[in-house]
CSV table of C-alpha atoms and ligand atoms in Angstrom, one decimal:
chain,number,residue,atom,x,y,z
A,541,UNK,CA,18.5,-6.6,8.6
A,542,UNK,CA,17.7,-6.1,12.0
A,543,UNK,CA,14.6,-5.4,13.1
A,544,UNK,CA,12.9,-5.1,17.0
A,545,UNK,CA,11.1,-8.1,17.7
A,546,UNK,CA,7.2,-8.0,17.6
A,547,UNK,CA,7.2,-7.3,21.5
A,548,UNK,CA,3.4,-5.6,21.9
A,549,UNK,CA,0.7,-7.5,20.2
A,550,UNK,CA,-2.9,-6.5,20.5
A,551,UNK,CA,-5.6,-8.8,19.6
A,552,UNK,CA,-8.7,-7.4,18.1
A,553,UNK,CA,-10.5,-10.8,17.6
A,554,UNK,CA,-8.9,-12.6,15.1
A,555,UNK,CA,-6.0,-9.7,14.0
A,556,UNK,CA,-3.0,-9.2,15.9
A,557,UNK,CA,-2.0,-6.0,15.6
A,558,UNK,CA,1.7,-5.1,16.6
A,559,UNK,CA,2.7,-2.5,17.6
A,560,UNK,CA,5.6,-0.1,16.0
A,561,UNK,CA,9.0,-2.5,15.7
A,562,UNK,CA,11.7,0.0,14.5
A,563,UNK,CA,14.9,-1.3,12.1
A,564,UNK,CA,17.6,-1.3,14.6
A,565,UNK,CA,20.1,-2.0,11.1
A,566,UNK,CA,19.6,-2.0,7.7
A,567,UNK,CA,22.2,-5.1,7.3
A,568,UNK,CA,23.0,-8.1,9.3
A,569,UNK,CA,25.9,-9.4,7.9
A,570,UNK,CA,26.5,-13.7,6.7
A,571,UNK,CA,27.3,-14.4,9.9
A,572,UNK,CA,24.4,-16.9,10.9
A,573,UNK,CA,25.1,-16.5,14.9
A,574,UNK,CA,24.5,-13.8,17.1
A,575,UNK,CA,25.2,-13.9,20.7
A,576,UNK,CA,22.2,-14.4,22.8
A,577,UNK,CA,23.4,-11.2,24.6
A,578,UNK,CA,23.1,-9.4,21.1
A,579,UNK,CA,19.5,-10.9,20.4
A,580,UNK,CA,17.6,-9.8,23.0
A,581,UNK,CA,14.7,-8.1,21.8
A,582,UNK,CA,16.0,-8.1,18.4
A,583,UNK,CA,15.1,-10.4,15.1
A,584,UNK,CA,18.1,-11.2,12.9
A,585,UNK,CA,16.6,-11.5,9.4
A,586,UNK,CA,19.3,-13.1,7.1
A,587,UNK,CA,20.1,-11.8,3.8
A,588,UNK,CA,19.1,-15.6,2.4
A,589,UNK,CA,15.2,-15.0,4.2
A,590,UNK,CA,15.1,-11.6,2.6
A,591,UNK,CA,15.6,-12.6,-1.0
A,592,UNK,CA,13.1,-15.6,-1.0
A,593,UNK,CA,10.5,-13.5,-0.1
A,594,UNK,CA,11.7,-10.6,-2.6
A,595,UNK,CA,11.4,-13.3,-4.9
A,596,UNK,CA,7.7,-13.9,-4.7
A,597,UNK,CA,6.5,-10.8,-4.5
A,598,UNK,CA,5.3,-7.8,-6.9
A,599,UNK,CA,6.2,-4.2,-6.6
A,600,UNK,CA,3.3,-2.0,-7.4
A,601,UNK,CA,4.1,1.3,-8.6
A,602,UNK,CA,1.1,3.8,-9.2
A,603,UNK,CA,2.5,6.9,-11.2
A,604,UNK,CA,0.5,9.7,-12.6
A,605,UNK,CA,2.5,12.6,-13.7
A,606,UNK,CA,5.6,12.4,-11.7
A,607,UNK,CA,8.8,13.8,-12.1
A,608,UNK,CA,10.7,11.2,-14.6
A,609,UNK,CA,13.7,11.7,-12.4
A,610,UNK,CA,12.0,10.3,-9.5
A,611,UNK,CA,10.2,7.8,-11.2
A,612,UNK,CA,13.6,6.4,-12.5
A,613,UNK,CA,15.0,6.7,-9.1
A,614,UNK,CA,12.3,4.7,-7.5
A,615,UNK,CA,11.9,1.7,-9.7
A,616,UNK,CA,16.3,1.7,-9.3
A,617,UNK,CA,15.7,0.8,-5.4
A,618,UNK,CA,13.6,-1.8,-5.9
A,619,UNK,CA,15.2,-5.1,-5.6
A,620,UNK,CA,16.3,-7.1,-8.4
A,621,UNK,CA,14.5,-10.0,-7.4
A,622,UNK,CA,10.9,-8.6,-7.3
A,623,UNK,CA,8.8,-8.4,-10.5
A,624,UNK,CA,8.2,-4.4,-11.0
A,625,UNK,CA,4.3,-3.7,-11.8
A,626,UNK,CA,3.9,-0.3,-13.3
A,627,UNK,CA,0.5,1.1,-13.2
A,628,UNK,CA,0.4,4.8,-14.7
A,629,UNK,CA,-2.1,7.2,-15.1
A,630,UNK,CA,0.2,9.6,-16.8
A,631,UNK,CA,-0.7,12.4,-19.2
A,632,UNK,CA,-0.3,11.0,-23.2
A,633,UNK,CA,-0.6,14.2,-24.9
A,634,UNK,CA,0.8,16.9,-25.7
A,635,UNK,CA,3.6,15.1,-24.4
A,636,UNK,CA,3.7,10.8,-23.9
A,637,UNK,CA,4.2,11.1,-20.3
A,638,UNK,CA,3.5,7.4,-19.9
A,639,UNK,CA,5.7,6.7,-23.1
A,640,UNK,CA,8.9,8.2,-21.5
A,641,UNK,CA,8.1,5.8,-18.2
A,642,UNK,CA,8.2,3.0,-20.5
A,643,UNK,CA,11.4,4.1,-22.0
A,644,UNK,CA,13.3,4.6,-18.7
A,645,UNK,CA,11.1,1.3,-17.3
A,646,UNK,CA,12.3,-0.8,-20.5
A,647,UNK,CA,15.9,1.3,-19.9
A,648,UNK,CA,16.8,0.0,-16.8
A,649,UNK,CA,15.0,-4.0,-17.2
A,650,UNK,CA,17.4,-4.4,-20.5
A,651,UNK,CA,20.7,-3.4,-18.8
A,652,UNK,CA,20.1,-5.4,-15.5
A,653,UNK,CA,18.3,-7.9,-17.0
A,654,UNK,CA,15.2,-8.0,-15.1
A,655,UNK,CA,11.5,-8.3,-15.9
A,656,UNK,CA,8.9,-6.1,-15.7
A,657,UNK,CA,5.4,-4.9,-16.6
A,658,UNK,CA,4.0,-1.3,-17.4
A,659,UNK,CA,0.5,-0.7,-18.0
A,660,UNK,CA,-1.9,2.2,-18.6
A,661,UNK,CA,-4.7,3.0,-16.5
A,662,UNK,CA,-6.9,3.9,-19.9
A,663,UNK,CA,-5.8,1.2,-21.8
A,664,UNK,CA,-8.9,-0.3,-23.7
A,665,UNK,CA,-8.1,-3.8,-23.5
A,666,UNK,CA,-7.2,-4.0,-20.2
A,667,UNK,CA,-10.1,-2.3,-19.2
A,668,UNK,CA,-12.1,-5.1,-21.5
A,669,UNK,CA,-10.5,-7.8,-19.5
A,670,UNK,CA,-12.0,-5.8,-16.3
A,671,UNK,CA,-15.5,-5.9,-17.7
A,672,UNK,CA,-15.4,-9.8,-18.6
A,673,UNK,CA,-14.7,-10.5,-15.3
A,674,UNK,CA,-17.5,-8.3,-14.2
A,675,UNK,CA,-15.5,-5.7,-12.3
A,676,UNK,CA,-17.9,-3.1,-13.6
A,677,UNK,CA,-17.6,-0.5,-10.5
A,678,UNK,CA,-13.2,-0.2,-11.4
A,679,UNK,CA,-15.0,1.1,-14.8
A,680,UNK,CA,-16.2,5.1,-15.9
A,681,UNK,CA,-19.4,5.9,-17.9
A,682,UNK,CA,-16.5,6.0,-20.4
A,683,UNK,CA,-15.9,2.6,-20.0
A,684,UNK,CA,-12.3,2.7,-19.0
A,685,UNK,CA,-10.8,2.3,-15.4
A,686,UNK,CA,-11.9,5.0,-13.0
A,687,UNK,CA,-9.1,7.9,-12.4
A,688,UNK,CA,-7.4,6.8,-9.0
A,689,UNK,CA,-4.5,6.0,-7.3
A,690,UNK,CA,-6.9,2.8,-5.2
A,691,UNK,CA,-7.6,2.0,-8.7
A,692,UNK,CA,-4.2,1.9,-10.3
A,693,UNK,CA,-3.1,-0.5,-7.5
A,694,UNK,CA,-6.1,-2.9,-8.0
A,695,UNK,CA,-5.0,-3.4,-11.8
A,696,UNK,CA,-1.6,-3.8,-10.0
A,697,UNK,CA,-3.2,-6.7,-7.9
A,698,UNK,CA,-4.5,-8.4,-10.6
A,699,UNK,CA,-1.4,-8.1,-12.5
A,700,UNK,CA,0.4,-9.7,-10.0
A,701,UNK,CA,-2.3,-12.7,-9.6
A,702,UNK,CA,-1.6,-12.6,-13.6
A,703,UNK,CA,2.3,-13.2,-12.6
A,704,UNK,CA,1.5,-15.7,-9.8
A,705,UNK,CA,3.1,-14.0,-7.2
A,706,UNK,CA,2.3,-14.2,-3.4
A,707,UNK,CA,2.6,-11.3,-2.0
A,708,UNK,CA,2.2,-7.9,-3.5
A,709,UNK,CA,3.8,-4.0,-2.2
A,710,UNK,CA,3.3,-0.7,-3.0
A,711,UNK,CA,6.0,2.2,-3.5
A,712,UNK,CA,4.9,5.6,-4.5
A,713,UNK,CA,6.6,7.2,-7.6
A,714,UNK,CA,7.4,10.5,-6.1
A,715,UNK,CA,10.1,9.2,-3.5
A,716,UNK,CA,13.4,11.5,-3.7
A,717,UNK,CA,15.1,8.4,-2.3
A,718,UNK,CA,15.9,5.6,-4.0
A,719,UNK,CA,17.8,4.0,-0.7
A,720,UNK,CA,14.4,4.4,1.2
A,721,UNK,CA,12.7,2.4,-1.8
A,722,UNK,CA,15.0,-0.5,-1.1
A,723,UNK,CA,14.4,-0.2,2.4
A,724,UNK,CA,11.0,0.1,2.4
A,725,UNK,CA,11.0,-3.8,0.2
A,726,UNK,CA,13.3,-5.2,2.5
A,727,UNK,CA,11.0,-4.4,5.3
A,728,UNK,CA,8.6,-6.0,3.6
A,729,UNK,CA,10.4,-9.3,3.2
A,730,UNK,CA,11.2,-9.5,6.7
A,731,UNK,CA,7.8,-8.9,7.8
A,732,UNK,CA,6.3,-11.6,6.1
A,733,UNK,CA,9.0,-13.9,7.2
A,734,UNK,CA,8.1,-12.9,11.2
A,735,UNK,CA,4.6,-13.6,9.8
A,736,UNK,CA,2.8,-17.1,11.6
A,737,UNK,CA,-0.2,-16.3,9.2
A,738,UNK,CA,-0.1,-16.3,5.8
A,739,UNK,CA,-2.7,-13.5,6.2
A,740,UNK,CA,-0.4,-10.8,6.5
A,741,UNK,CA,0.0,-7.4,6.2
A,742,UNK,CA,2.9,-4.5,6.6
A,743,UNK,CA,2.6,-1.4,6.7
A,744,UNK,CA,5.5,1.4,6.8
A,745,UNK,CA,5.5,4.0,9.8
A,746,UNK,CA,8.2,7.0,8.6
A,747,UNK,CA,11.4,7.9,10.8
A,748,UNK,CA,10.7,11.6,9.9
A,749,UNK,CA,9.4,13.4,6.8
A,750,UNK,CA,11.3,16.3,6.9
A,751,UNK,CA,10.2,19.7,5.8
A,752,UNK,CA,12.4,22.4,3.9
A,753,UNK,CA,11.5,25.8,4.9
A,754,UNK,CA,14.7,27.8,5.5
A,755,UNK,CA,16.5,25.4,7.5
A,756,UNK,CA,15.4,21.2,7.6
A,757,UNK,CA,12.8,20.1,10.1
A,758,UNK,CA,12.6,16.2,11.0
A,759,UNK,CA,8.8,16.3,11.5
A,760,UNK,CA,7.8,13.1,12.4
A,761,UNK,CA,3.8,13.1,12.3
A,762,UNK,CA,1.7,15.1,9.9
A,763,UNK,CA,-1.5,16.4,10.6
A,764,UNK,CA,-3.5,13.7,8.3
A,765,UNK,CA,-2.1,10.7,9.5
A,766,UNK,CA,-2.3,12.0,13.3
A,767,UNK,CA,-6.1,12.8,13.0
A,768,UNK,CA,-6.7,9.5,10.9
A,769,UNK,CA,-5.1,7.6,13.6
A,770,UNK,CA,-6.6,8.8,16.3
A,771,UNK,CA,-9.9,8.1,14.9
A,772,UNK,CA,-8.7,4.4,14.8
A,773,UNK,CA,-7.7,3.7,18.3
A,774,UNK,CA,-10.9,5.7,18.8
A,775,UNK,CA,-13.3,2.9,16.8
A,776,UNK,CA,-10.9,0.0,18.5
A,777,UNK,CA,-11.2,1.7,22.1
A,778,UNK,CA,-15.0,1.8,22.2
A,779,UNK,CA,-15.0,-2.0,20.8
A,780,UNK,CA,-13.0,-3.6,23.1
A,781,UNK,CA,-13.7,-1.1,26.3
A,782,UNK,CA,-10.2,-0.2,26.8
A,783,UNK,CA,-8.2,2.5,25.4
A,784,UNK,CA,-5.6,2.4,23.2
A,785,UNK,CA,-2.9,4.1,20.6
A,786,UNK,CA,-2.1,0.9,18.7
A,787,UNK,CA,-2.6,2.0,15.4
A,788,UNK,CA,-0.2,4.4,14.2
A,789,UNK,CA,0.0,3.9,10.3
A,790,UNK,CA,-3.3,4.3,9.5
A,791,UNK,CA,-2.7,6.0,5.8
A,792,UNK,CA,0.4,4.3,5.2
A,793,UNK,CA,0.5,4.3,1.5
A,794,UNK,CA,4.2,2.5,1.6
A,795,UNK,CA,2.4,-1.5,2.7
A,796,UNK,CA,2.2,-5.0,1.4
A,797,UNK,CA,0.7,-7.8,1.8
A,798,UNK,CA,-0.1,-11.9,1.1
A,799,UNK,CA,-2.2,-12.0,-2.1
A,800,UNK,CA,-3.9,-14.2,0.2
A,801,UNK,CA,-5.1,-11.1,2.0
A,802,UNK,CA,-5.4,-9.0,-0.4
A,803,UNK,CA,-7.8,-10.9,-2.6
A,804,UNK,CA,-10.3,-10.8,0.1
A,805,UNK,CA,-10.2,-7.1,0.6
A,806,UNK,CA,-12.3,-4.0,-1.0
A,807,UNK,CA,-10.4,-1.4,-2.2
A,808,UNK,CA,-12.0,2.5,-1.5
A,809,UNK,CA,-11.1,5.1,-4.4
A,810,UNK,CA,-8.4,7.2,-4.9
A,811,UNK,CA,-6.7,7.8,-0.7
A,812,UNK,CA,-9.2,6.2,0.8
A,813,UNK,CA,-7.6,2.8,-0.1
A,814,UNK,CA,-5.4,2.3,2.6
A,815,UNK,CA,-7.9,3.3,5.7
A,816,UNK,CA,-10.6,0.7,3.6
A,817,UNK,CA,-7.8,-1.6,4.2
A,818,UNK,CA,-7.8,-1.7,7.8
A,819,UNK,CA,-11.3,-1.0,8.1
A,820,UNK,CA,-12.3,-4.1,5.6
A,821,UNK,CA,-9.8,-6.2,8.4
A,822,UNK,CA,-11.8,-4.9,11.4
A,823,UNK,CA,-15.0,-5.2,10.0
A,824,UNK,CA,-14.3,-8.7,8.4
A,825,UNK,CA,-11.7,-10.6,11.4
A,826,UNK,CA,-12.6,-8.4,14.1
A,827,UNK,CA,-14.8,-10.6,15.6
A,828,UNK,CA,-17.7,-7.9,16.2
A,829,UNK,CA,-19.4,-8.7,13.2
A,830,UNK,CA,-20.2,-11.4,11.1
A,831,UNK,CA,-16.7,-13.0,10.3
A,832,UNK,CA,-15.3,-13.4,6.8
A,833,UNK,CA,-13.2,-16.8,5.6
A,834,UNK,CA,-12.7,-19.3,8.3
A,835,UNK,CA,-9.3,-20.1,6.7
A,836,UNK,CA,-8.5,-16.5,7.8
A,837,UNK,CA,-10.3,-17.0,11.7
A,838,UNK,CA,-8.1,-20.1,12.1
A,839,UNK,CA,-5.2,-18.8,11.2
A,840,UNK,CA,-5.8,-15.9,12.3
A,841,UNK,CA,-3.8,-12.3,10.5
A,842,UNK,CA,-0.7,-10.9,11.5
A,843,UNK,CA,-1.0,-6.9,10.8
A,844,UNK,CA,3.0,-5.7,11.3
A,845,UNK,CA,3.6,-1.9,11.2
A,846,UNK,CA,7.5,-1.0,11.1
A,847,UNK,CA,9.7,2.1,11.3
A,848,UNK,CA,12.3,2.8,8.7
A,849,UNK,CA,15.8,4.3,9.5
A,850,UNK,CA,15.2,6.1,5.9
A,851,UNK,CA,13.2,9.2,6.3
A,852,UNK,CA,10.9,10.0,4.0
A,853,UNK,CA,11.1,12.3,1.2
A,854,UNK,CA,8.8,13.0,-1.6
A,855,UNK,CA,6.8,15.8,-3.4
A,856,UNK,CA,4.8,18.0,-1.2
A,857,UNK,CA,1.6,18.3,-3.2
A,858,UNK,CA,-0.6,21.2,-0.5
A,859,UNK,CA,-2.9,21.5,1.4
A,860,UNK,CA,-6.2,20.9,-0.4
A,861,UNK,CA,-4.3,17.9,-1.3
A,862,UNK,CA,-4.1,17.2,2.3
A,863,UNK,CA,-8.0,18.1,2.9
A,864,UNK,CA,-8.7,15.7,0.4
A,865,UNK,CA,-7.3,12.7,1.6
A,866,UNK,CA,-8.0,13.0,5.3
A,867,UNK,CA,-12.0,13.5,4.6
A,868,UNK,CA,-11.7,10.1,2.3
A,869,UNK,CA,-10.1,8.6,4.5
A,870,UNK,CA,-12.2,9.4,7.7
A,871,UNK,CA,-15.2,8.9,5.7
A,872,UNK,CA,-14.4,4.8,5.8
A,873,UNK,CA,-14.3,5.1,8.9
A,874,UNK,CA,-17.2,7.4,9.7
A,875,UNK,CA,-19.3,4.8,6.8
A,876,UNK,CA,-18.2,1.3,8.7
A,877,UNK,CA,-20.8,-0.3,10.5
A,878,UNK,CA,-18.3,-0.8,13.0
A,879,UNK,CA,-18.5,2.8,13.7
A,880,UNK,CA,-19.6,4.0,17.2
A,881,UNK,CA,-21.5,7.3,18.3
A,882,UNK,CA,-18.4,8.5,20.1
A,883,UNK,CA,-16.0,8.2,16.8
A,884,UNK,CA,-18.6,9.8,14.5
A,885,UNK,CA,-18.7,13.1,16.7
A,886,UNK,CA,-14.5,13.1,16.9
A,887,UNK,CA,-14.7,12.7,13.2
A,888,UNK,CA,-17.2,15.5,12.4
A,889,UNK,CA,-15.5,17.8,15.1
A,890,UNK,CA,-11.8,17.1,13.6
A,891,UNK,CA,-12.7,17.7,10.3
A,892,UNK,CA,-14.8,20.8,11.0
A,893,UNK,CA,-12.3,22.0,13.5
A,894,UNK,CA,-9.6,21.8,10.0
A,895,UNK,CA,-12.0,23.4,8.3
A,896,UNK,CA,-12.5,20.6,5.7
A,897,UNK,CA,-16.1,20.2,6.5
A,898,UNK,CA,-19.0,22.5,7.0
A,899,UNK,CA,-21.5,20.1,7.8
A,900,UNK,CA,-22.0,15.9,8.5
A,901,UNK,CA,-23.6,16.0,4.9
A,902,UNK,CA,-20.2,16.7,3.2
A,903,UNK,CA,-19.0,13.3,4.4
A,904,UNK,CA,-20.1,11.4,1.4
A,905,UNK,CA,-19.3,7.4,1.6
A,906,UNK,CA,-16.3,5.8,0.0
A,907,UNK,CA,-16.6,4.5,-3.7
A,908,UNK,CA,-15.7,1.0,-2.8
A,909,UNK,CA,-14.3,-1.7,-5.6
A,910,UNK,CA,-15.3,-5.1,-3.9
A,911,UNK,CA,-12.9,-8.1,-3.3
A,912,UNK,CA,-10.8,-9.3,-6.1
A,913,UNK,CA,-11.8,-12.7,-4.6
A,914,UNK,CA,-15.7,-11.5,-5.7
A,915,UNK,CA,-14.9,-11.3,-9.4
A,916,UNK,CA,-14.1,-13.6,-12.1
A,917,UNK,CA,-10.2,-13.6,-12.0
A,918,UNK,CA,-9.8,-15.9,-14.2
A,919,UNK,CA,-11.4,-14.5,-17.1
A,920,UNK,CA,-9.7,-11.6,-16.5
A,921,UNK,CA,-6.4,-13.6,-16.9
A,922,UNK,CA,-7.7,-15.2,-19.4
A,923,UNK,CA,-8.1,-12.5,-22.1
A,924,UNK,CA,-5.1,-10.4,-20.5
A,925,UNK,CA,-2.5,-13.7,-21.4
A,926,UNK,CA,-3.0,-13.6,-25.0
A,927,UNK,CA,-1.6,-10.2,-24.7
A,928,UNK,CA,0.6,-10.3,-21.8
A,929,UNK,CA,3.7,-9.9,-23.7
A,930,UNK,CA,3.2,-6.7,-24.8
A,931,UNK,CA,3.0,-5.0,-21.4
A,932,UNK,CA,6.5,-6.4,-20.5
A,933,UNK,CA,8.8,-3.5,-20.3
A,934,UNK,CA,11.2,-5.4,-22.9
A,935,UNK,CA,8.5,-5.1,-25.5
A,936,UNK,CA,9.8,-3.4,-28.5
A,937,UNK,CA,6.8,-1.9,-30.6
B,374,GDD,N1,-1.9,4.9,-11.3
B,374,GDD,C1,-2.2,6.0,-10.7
B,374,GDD,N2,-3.5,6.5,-10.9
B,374,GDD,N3,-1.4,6.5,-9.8
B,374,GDD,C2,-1.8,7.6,-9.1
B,374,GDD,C3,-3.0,8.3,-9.3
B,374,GDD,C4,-3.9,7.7,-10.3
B,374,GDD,O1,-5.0,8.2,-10.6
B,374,GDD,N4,-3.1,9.4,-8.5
B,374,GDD,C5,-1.9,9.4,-7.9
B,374,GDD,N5,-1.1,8.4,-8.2
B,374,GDD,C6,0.3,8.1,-7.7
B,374,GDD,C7,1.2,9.2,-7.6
B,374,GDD,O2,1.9,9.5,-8.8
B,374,GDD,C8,2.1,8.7,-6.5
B,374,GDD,O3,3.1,7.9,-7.0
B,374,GDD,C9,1.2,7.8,-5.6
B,374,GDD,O4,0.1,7.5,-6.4
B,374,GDD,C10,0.8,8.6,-4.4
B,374,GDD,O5,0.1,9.8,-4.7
B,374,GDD,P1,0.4,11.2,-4.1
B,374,GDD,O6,-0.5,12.2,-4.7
B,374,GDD,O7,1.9,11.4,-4.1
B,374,GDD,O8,0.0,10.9,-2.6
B,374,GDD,P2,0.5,11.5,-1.2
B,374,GDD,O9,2.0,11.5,-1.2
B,374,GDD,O10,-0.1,12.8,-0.9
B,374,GDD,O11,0.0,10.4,-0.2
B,374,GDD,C11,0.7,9.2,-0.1
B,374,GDD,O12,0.9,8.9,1.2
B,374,GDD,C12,-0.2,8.8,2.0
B,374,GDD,C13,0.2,8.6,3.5
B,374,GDD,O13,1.1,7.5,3.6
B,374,GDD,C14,-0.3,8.2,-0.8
B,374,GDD,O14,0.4,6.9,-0.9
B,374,GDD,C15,-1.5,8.0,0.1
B,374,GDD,O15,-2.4,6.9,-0.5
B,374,GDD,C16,-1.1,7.7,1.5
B,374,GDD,O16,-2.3,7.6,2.3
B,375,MG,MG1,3.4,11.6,-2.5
C-alpha cells in the first residue's frame, strides 16, 4: 500500500496529531525498492509490514439489527489474519436475529479456516464477568450490559485483552462494501507501523459518502461530522492561541488503536464514543491539565487520520438519527473541562441553529464507562475463560 507520508504534524502537548495522509494505492507490489524519485512524499508499506500487524490485532464488529447481507459482506473483507470479535445487540425474537449472525459468522470461519468470536450484548454470563470486575456503570438496572453501540465495543475491548491481542479496530456492520472493509484494516496496519509510539491511534477520514437521490452525489462531508469538527479545532485553537482545522475525523466510527491506548481511555455511551475518545486524549496528554501515565508523556501518542480511496457506503438511517449523534457528541465536548467560553457558545448556537436544541439545558453530559485499565480485568478474564470456548464461532451447540 501506499500511503502519503505523515507530512503536517501538530503537537498538542504530548499528541501529535497529523494531519489527513490520503492512500495514494491500495497495493505496492513485492518489489522491496522504489526509486527515490518515486518516494518522495510517499510511504511504501510492504505487503510483509501489513500482515504482522493484521496479525495482532482484533476486528470489532458492533451489529444490531443489520441487514444479514451486509453483515456477511463485512466480516468477508476483513483480513484473514485478524481475529474477528462480534459484538451484537440484535433482536432474538420473534426472529434469532443474532442466531442467523452466528450461522453466517460460524459459515464463513469453517470454510476458511479462521477463528473467531461472537457474543451477545445481553448475555447473562458475560455480563456476570462485567460485574466481578466491578464494571458496574457498562450494566442496566436490569443487570445486563447497557443498550449501545460505545458499549458493544467495550465488551469488544475486553474480548480482545481476553485474546491477547495488541491492537484492536472497529468496522461497522452496515458497510455495502466489502472492498472498503479490507481497506479500511489495511489502513490500519500501516498506520501503526508509521507509528514511533506505541500509543497510537487511527482514525478513517471517507473519500466520499455518496448519496442516491435520482442521480449519485460524491458528497464528501456531512453535516455531523463538519459541525463536530469544527467544534474541535475550536477547543484546540483557544488552547494553544492559534487557529487551526487539524482535526477532521472527529466521529470517525471506522478507527483503531494499541490496546495500549485504549485501556487507558473512557468510553461515552452509544455515538458519543468516538468524540470521548479524542476528548479523553486532550484532556489526559494534552498537557493543559493534569497529565495521565508518564509512560504515555515519554513516549508521547501518535494520533494518524487517513483517507481511503474506497468511498463510503452504508445504510442511511435519518435525520433524527443524525440529531442524535451530533448532540452526544458535542455534549463531550461542551462537558470537558477543557472546554472554553468561546466553544460552549459555537456549540449551543450550532445546535440550536440545526434545530436540535431549544435550550443549553438539553445538553445533558455523556454517560461515561471509565478506563478498562480502572477495572479488574483480570477477573473479568478470569470467569469469561472457563467459558471462552463457547463464544468461538466454531462452537457447535
Ligand atoms: N453491539 C451493538 N450495540 N452495536 C450497535 C448498537 C448497539 O446497541 N447500536 C448500533 N450498533 C451498530 C450498528 O449495527 C452498526 O454496525 C454500528 O453500530 C454503527 O451504527 P449506525 O447506527 O450505523 O451508526 P451511523 O452509521 O449513523 O454512524 C457511524 O458513523 C459515525 C461517523 O463515522 C457510527 O460508527 C458512529 O459511531 C460514527 O460516529
Ligand atoms: Mg451506519
Amino acid at each position: 500500500m501506499y500511503v502519503e507520508s505523515p507530512r503536517y504534524t501538530e503537537r498538542f502537548g504530548s499528541v501529535r496529531i497529523n494531519d489527513i495522509q490520503k492512500v495514494i494505492a491500495l497495493d505496492s507490489g513485492l518489489k522491496t525498492e522504489i526509486p527515490p524519485h518515486g518516494a518522495m512524499g510517499v510511504v511504501k508499506i510492504c505487503e510483509d509490514t501489513i500482515k504482522k500487524f493484521e496479525e495482532k490485532l482484533a476486528v470489532v464488529v458492533p451489529v444490531k439489527n443489520e441487514k444479514l447481507k451486509l453483515f456477511e459482506g463485512v466480516i468477508s473483507g476483513i483480513p484473514h489474519d485478524c481475529l474477528i470479535i462480534v459484538v451484537s445487540n440484535s433482536h432474538r425474537e420473534p426472529v434469532d436475529r443474532f442466531r442467523m449472525e452466528r450461522d453466517a459468522l460460524n459459515q464463513m470461519c469453517r470454510y476458511t479456516y479462521r477463528q473467531a468470536y461472537i457474543v451477545h450484548q445481553k448475555d447473562s454470563f458475560v455480563a456476570e464477568a462485567i460485574k466481578k470486575a466491578g464494571y458496574d456503570e457498562l450494566l442496566d438496572e436490569d443487570g445486563l450490559v447497557r443498550d449501545g453501540k460505545a458499549e458493544g465495543m467495550v465488551i469488544g475491548l475486553l474480548m480482545a485483552k481476553l485474546a491477547e491481542k495488541e491492537y484492536i479496530g472497529f468496522v461497522d456492520a452496515d458497510n455495502y462494501s466489502p472492498g472498503s472493509i479490507l481497506e479500511y484494516v489495511r489502513i490500519y496496519a500501516a498506520a501503526f507501523s508509521m507509528g514511533k509510539s506505541p500509543y497510537v491511534m487511527v482514525r478513517i477520514l471517507w473519500h466520499y459518502k455518496p448519496k442516491f437521490s435520482g442521480g449519485t452525489y460524491f458528497k464528501k462531508w456531512g453535516r455531523v461530522s463538519e459541525t463536530t469538527n469544527r467544534c474541535f479545532n475550536s477547543l484546540i485553537s483557544s488552547r494553544t492561541g492559534f487557529e487551526t482545522n487539524i482535526i477532521k475525523t472527529g466521529n470517525a466510527g471506522e478507527h483503531a488503536m494499541s490496546l495500549k491506548l485504549a485501556e487507558l481511555l473512557p468510553y461515552a455511551s452509544g455515538y458519543a464514543v468516538e468524540p470521548q475518545e479524542l476528548v479523553s486524549i486532550f484532556e489526559q496528554f494534552g498537557g493543559s491539565l493534569p497529565s495521565g501515565p508518564d509512560d504515555v508523556v515519554r513516549h508521547g501518542l501518535d494520533l494518524f487520520q487517513i483517507e481511503t480511496r474506497n468511498p463510503h457506503l452504508h445504510e442511511e438511517k435519518g435525520t433524527e438519527h443524525l440529531n442524535g449523534m451530533l448532540l452526544d457528541g458535542l455534549s463531550t465536548i461542551y462537558h470537558s473541562p477543557l472546554c472554553d467560553r468561546e466553544t460552549k457558545q459555537l456549540i449551543i448556537s450550532q445546535l440550536t441553529a440545526q434545530k436540535t436544541l431549544k435550550s443549553k439545558k438539553e445538553l445533558p453530559a455523556p454517560h461515561i464507562n471509565r478506563p478498562p485499565s480502572q477495572v479488574d480485568i483480570r477477573e473479568f478474564a478470569r470467569h469469561m475463560d472457563s467459558r471462552l470456548e463457547t463464544y468461538s464461532a466454531l462452537h457447535e451447540e
